[in-house]
Tab-separated table of C-alpha atoms in Angstrom:
chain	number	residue	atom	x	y	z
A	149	UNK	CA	-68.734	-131.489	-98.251
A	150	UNK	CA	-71.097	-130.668	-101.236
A	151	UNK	CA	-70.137	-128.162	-103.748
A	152	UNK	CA	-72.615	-125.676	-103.004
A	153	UNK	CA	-71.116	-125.616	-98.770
A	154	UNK	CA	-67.915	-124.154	-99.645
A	155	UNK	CA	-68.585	-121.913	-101.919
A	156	UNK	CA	-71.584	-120.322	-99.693
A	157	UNK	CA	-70.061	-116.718	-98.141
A	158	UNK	CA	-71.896	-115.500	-95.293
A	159	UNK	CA	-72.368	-111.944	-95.428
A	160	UNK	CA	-72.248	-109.590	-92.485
A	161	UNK	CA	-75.631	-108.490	-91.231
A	162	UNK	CA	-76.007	-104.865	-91.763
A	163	UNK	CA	-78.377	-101.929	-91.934
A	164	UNK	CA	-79.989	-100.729	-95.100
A	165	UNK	CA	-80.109	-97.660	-96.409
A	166	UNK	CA	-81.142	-96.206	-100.124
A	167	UNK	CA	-78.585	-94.109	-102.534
A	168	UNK	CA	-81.333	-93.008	-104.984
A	169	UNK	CA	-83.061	-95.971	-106.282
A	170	UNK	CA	-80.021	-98.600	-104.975
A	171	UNK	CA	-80.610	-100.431	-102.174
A	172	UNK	CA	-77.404	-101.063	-100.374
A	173	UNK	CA	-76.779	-102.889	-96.949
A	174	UNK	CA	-78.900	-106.036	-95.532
A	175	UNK	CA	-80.112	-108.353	-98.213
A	176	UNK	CA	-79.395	-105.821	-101.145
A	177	UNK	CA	-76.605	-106.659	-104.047
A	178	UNK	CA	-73.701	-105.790	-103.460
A	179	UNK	CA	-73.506	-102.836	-105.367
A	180	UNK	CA	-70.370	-101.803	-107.924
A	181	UNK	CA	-68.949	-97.644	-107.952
A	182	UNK	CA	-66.760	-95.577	-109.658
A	183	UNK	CA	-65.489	-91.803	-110.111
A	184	UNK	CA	-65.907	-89.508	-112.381
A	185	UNK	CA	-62.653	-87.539	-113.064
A	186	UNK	CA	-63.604	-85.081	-115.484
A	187	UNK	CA	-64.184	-81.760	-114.044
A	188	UNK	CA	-67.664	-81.364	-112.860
A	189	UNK	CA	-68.353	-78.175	-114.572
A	190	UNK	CA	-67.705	-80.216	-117.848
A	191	UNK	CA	-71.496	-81.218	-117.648
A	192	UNK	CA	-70.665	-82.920	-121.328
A	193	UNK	CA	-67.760	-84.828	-120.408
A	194	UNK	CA	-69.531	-85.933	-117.061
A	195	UNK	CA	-72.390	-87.131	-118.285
A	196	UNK	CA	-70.467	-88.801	-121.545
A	197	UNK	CA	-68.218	-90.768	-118.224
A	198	UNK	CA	-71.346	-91.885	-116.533
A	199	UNK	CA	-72.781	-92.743	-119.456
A	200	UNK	CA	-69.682	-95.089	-120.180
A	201	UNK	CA	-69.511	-96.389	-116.917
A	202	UNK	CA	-73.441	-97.632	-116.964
A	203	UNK	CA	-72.606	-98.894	-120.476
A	204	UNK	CA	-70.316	-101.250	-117.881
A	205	UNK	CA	-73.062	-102.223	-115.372
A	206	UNK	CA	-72.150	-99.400	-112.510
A	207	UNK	CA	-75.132	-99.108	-110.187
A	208	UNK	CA	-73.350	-95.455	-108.723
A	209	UNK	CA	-71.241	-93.268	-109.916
A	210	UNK	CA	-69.678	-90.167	-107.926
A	211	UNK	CA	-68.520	-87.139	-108.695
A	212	UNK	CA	-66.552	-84.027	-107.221
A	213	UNK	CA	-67.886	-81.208	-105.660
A	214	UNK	CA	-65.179	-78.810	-104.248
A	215	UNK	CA	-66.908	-75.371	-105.312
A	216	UNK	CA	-70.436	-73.966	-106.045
A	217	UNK	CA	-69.783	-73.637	-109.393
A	218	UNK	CA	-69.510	-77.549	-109.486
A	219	UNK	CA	-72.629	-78.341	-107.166
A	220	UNK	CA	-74.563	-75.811	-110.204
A	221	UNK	CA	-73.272	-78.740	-112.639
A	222	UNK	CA	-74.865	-81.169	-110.415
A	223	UNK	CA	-77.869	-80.524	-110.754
A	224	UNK	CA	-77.989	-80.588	-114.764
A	225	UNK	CA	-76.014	-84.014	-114.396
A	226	UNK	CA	-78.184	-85.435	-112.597
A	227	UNK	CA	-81.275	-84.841	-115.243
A	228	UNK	CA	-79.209	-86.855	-117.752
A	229	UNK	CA	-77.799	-89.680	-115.929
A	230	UNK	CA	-79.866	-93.042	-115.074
A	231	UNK	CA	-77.724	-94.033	-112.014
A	232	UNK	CA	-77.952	-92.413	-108.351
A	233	UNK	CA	-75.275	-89.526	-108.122
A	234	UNK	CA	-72.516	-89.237	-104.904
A	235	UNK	CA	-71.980	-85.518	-104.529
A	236	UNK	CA	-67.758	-85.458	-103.079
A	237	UNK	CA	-67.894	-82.931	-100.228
A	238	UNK	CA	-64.849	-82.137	-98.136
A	239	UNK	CA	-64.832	-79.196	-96.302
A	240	UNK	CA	-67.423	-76.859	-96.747
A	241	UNK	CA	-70.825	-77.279	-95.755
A	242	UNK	CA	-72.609	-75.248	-97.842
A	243	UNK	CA	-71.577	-77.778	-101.014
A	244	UNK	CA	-73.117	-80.347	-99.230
A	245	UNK	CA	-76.567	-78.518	-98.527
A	246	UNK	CA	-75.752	-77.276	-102.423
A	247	UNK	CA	-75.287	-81.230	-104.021
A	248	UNK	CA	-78.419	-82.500	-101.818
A	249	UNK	CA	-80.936	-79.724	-103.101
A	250	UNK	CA	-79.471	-80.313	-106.757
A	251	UNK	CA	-80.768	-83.793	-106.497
A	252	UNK	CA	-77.283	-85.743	-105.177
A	253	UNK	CA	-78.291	-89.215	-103.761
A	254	UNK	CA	-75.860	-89.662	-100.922
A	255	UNK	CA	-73.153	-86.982	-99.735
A	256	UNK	CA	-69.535	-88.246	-99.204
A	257	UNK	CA	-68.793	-85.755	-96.427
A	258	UNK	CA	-67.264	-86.268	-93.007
A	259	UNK	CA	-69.826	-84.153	-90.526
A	260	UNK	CA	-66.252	-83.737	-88.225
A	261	UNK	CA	-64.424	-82.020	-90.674
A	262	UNK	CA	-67.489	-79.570	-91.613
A	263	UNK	CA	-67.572	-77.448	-88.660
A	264	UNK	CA	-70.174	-76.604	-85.771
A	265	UNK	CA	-72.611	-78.379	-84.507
A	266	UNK	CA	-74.925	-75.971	-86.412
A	267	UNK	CA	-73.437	-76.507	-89.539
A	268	UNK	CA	-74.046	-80.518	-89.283
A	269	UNK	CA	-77.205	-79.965	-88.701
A	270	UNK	CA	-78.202	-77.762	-91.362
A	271	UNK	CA	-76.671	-80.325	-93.861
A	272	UNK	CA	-78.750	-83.400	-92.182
A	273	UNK	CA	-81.678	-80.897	-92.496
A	274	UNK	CA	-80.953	-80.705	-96.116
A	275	UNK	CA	-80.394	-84.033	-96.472
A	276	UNK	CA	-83.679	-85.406	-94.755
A	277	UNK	CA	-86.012	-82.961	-96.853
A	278	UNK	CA	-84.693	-84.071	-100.172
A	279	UNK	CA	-84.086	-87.812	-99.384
A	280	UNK	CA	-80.480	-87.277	-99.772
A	281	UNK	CA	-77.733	-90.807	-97.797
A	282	UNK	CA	-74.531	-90.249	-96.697
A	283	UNK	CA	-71.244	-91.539	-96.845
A	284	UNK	CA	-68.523	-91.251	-94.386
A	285	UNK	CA	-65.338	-91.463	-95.744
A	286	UNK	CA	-62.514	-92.034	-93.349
A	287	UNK	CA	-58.945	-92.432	-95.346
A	288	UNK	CA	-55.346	-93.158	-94.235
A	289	UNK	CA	-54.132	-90.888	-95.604
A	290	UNK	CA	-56.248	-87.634	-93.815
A	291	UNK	CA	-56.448	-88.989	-90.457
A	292	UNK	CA	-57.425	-85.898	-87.882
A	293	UNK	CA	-54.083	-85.094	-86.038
A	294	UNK	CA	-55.253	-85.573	-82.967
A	295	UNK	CA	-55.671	-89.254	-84.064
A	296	UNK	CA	-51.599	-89.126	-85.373
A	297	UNK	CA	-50.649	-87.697	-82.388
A	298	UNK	CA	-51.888	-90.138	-80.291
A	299	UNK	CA	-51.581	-93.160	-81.981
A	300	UNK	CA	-47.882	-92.156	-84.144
A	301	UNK	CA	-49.133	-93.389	-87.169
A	302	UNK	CA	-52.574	-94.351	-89.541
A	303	UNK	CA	-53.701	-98.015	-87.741
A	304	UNK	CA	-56.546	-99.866	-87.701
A	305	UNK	CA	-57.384	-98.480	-84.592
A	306	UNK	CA	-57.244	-95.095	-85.007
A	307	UNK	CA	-59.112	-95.794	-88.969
A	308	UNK	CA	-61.853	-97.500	-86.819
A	309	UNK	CA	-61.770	-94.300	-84.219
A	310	UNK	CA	-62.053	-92.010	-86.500
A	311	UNK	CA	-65.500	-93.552	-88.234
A	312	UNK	CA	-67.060	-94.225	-85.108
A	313	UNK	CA	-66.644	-90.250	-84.345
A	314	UNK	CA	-68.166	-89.063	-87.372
A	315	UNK	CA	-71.093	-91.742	-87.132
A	316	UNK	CA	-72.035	-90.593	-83.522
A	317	UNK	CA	-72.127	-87.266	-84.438
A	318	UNK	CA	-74.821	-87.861	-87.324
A	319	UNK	CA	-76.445	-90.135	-84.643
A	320	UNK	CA	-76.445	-87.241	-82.111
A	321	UNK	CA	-78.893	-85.329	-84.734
A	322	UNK	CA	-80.966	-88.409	-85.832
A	323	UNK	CA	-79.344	-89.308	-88.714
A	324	UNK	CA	-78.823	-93.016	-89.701
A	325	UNK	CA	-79.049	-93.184	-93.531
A	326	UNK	CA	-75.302	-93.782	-93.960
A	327	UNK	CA	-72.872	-95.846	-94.766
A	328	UNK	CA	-69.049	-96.180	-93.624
A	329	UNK	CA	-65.464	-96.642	-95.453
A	330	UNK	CA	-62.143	-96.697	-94.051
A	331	UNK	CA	-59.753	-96.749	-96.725
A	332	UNK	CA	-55.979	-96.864	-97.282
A	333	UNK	CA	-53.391	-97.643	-99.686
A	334	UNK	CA	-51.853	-100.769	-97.468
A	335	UNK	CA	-53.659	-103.628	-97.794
A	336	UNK	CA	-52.777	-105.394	-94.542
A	337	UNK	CA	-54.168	-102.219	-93.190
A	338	UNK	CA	-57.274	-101.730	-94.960
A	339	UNK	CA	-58.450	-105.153	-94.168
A	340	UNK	CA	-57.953	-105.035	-90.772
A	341	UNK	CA	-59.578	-101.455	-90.266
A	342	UNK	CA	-62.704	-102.982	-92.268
A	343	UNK	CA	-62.937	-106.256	-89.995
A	344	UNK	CA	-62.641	-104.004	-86.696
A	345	UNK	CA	-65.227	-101.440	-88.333
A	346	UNK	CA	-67.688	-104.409	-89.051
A	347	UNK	CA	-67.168	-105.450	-85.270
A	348	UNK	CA	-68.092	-102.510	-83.952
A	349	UNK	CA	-71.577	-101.397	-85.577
A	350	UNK	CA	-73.798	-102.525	-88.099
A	351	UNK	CA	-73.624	-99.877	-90.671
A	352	UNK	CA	-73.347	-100.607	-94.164
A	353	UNK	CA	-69.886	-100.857	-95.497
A	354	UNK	CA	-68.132	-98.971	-98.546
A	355	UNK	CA	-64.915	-100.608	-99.066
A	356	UNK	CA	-61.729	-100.148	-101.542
A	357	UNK	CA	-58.175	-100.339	-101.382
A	358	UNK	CA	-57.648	-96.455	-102.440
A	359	UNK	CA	-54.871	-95.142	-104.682
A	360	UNK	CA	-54.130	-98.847	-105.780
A	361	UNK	CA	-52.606	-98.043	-108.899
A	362	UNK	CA	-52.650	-98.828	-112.271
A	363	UNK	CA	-55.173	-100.806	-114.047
A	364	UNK	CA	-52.906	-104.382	-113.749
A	365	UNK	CA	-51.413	-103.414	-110.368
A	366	UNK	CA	-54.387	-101.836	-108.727
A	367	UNK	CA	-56.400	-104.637	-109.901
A	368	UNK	CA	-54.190	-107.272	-108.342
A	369	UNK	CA	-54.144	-105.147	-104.630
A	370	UNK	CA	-57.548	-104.778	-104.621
A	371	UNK	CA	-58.904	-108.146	-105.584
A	372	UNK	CA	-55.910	-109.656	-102.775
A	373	UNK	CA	-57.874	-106.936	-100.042
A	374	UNK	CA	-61.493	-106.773	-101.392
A	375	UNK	CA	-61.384	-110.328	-102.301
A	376	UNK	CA	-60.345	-111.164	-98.653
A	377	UNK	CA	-63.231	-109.101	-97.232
A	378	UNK	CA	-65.658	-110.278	-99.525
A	379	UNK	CA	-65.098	-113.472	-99.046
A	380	UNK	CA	-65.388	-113.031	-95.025
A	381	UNK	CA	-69.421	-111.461	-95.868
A	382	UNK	CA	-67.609	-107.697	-95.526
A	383	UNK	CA	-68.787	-105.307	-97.713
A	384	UNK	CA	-72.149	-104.270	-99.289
A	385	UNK	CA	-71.193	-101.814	-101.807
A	386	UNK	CA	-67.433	-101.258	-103.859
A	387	UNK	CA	-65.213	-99.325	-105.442
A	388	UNK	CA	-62.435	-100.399	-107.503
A	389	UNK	CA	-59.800	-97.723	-107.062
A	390	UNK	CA	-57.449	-97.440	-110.046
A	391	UNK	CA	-55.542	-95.384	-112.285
A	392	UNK	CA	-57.598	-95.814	-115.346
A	393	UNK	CA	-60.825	-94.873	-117.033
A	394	UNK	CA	-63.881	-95.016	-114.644
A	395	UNK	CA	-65.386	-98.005	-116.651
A	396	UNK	CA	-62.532	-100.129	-115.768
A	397	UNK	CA	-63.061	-99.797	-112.198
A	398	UNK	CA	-66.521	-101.325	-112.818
A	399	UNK	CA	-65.448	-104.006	-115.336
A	400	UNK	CA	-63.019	-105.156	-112.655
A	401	UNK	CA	-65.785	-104.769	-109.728
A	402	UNK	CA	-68.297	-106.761	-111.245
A	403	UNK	CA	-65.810	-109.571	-112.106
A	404	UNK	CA	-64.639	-109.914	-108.327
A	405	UNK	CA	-67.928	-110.213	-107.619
A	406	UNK	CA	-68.298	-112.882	-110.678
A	407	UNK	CA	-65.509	-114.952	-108.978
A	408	UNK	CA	-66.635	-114.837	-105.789
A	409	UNK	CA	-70.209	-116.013	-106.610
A	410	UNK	CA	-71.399	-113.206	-104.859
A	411	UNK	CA	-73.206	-111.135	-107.997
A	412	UNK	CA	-73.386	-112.469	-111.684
A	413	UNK	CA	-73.202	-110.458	-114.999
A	414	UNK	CA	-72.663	-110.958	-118.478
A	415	UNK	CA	-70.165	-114.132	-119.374
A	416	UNK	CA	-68.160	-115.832	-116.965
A	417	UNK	CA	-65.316	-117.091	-119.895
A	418	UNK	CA	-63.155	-119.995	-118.159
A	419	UNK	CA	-60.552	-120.751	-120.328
A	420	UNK	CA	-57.154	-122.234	-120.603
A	421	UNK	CA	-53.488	-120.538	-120.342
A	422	UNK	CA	-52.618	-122.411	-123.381
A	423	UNK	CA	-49.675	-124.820	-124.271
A	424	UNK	CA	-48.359	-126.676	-126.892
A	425	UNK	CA	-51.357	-129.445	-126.378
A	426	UNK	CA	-53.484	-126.494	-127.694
A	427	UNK	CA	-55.718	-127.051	-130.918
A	428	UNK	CA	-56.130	-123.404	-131.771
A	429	UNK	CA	-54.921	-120.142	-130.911
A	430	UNK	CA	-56.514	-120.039	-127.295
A	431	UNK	CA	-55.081	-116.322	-126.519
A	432	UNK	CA	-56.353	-114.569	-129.315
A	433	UNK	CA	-59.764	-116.463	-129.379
A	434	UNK	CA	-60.476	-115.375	-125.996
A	435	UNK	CA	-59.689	-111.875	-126.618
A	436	UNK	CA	-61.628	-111.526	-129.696
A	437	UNK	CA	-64.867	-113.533	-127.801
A	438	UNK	CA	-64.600	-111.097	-125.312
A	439	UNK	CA	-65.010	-108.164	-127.413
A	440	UNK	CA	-67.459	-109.802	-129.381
A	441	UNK	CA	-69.731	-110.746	-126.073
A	442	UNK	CA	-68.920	-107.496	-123.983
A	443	UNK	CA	-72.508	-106.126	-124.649
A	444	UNK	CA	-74.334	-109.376	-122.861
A	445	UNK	CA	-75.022	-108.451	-119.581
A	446	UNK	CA	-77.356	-111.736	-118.825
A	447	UNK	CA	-75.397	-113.862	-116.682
A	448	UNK	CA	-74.172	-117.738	-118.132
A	449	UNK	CA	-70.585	-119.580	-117.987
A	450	UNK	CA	-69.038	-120.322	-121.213
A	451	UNK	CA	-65.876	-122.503	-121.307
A	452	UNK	CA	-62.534	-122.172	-124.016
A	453	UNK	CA	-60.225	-125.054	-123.885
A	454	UNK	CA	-57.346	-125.456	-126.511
A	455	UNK	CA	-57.293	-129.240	-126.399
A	456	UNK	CA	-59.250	-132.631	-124.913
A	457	UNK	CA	-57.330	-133.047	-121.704
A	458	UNK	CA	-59.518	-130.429	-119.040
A	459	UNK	CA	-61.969	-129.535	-122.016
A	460	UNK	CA	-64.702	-131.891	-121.744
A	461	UNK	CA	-64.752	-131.773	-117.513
A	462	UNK	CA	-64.866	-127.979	-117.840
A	463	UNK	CA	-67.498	-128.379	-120.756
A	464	UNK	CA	-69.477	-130.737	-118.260
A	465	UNK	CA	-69.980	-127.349	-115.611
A	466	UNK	CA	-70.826	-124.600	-118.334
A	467	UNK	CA	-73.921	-123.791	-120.501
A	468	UNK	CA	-71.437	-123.296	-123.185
A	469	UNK	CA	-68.110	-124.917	-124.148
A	470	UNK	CA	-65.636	-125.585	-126.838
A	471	UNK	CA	-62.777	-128.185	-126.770
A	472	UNK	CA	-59.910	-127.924	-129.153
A	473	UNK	CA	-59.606	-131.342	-131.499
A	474	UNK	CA	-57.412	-132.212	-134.353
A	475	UNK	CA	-57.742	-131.595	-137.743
A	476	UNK	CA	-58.801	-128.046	-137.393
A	477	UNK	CA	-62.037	-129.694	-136.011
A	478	UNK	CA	-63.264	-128.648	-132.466
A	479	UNK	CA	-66.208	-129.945	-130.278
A	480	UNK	CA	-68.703	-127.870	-129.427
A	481	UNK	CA	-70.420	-128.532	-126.033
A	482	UNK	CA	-74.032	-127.298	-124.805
A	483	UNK	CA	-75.605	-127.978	-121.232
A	484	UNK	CA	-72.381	-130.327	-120.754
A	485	UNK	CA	-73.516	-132.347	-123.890
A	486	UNK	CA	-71.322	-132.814	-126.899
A	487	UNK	CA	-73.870	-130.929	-129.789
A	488	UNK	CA	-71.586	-130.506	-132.913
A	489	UNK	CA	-68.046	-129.674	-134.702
A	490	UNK	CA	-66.809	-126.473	-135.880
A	491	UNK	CA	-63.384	-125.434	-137.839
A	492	UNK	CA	-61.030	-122.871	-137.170
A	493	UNK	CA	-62.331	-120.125	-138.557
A	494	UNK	CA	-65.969	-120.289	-137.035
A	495	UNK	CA	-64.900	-119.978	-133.893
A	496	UNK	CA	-65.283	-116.390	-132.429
A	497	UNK	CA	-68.239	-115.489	-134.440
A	498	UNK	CA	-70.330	-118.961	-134.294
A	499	UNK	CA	-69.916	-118.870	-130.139
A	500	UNK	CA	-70.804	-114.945	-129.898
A	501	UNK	CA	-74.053	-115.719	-131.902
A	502	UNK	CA	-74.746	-119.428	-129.826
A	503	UNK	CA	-74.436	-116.811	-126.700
A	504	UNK	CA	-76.623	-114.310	-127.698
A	505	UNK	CA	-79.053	-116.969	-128.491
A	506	UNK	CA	-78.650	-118.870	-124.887
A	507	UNK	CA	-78.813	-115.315	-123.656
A	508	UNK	CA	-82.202	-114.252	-125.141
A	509	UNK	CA	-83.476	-117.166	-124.130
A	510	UNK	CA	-82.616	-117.004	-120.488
A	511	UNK	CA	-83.890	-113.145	-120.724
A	512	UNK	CA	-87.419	-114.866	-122.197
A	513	UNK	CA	-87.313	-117.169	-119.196
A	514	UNK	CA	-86.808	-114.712	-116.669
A	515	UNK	CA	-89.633	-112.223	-117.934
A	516	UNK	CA	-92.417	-114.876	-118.463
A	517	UNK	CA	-90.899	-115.982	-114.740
A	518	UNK	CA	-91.938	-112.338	-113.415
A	519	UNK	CA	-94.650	-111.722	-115.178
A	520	UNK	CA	-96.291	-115.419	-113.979
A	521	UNK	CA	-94.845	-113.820	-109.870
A	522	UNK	CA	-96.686	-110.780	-110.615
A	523	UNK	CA	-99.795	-112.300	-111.956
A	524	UNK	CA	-100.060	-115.016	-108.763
A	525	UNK	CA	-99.270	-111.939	-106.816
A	526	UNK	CA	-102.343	-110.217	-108.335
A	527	UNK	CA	-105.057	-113.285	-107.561
């Protein structure tokens, strides 16, 4: 089997449909959320979050919306953001009609939970004339009651149920520019409510293991669920739920992604636990290169190995590498090629300046790449 067989995923064929100026569904990215949790009438501190969070790659960010006083703020957020904005409607309809005419991209709103049929419609009416998606967000943990009643407990089944309910009724008034999650703090139930809802229609899917916890703990339950569906094709956009700064959320989303093969950016650093083999302190080098390289967002794999044992092989697979060797002398590595020796001290700061070099010069590539496209496009 060739290298390139098993690490091919096969994503799930779904519908596409636009949050602002993000594509997400069918052959689109998959595309990396978070939350705001400021208080939306803090325009300043909401727009200073976002700001933070696009600093981190985010490609949507949403925010809260219980009250009109909040769906006011919208609007001036909006103006000075640069990513699409998910107005958080629960209850009231007149937020959502509020969020989509202050220039929300998508509405996280359940049409079942909003009231008459005549209230659905007048928020699809105000989401059609201003160009305005939807999500519907089903969660474990505010199943309807008649859904507990019948089936005793939050399942898969009743997860999938409830979904498929609120997606008929935006069907029943011509609406189809949504998207679908069915979330819950269980894993084991997540997962299977996401593989049953990507049976059953061909929406595009939001998924996230909600209320996962802190950043190491909720990292380690979502990449075990999200990691699972991703790697089965489920999912087209994410959200990294965790109990820690919004920008977090998409550091952590963008490197499941990374692992998974499924969407590159900035550094992939491989590098070794360390032992007593190692040549240099591996542990603080890597934390100090990954400070010193967190503004590259162009996508290249850079190895660290403390000593000569796995250092050249991983060398051989990365643009970049360095393999610890004695005497305070370490071999640099550069398209798998030994290319010269460095001492202790260079480290960090010689590698961060040989990557923003490679970088710039993949960035060159790419442009004249695009700009030769568009020209041939042009004849």
């Amino acid at each position: 089997m060739s290298v390139r067989a098993y690490r091919d995923i096969m994503r799930r064929k779904s519908r596409q449909i636009r949050v602002g100026s993000v594509l997400v569904g069918g052959d689109a990215p998959i595309s990396v959320q978070t939350m705001t949790n400021t208080l939306t009438t803090d325009v300043k501190a909401t727009v200073e979050q976002i700001k933070s969070a696009e600093a981190a790659g985010v490609d949507i960010v949403r925010v809260s919306c219980p009250d009109e006083e909040s769906t006011k703020a919208l609007k001036q957020i909006v103006r000075e953001v640069n990513v699409p904005v998910v107005a958080d409607i629960h209850f009231h309809y007149k937020r959502g009609i509020e969020a989509a005419e202050a220039g929300a991209a998508c509405l996280r709103i359940n049409p079942g939970n909003i009231g008459s049929s005549d209230r659905v419609r007048e928020v699809v009416k105000a989401a059609k004339d201003n160009g305005c998606s939807m999500r519907i967000g089903v969660n474990a943990g505010s199943l309807e009651r008649e859904l507990l009643e019948r089936y005793g407990e939050p399942c898969p089944e009743a997860l999938v149920e409830s979904a498929l309910t609120h997606a008929k009724i935006l069907e029943d008034h011509d609406f189809r520019e949504f998207k679908i999650s069915v979330k819950a703090s269980d894993i084991f139930l997540a997962v299977a409510a996401y593989q049953g809802l990507a049976e059953a229609c061909d929406y595009p899917l939001h998924i996230g293991i909600t209320e996962a916890g802190g950043l190491r703990t909720g990292t380690v339950k979502s990449s075990i669920g999200l990691g699972m569906l991703l790697w089965s094709g489920i999912g087209d956009t994410v959200r990294v739920s965790l109990s820690a700064e919004p920008a977090e959320e998409v550091r952590v989303g963008f490197e499941m992604l990374k692992s998974l093969n499924l969407r590159h950016r900035g550094v992939n650093l491989i590098s070794c636990p360390s032992c007593a083999r190692q040549n240099f302190d591996v542990i603080k080098t890597v934390e100090a290169l990954e400070k010193r390289v967190a503004h590259i967002t162009t996508p290249m794999t850079v190895s660290v190995i403390g000593c000569v044992v796995n250092g050249p092989g991983e060398a051989r697979e990365t643009m970049i590498g360095l393999t610890g060797g004695g005497n305070n002398t370490h071999m640099v590595y550069m398209d798998g090629e030994q290319h010269h020796r460095i001492k202790d001290e260079d480290i960090v700061e010689h590698l961060g300046q040989m990557i923003e070099k490679r970088a710039a010069e993949l960035d060159a590539a790419d442009a004249a790449a695009k700009a030769k496209a568009a020209a041939t496009a042009a004849e």
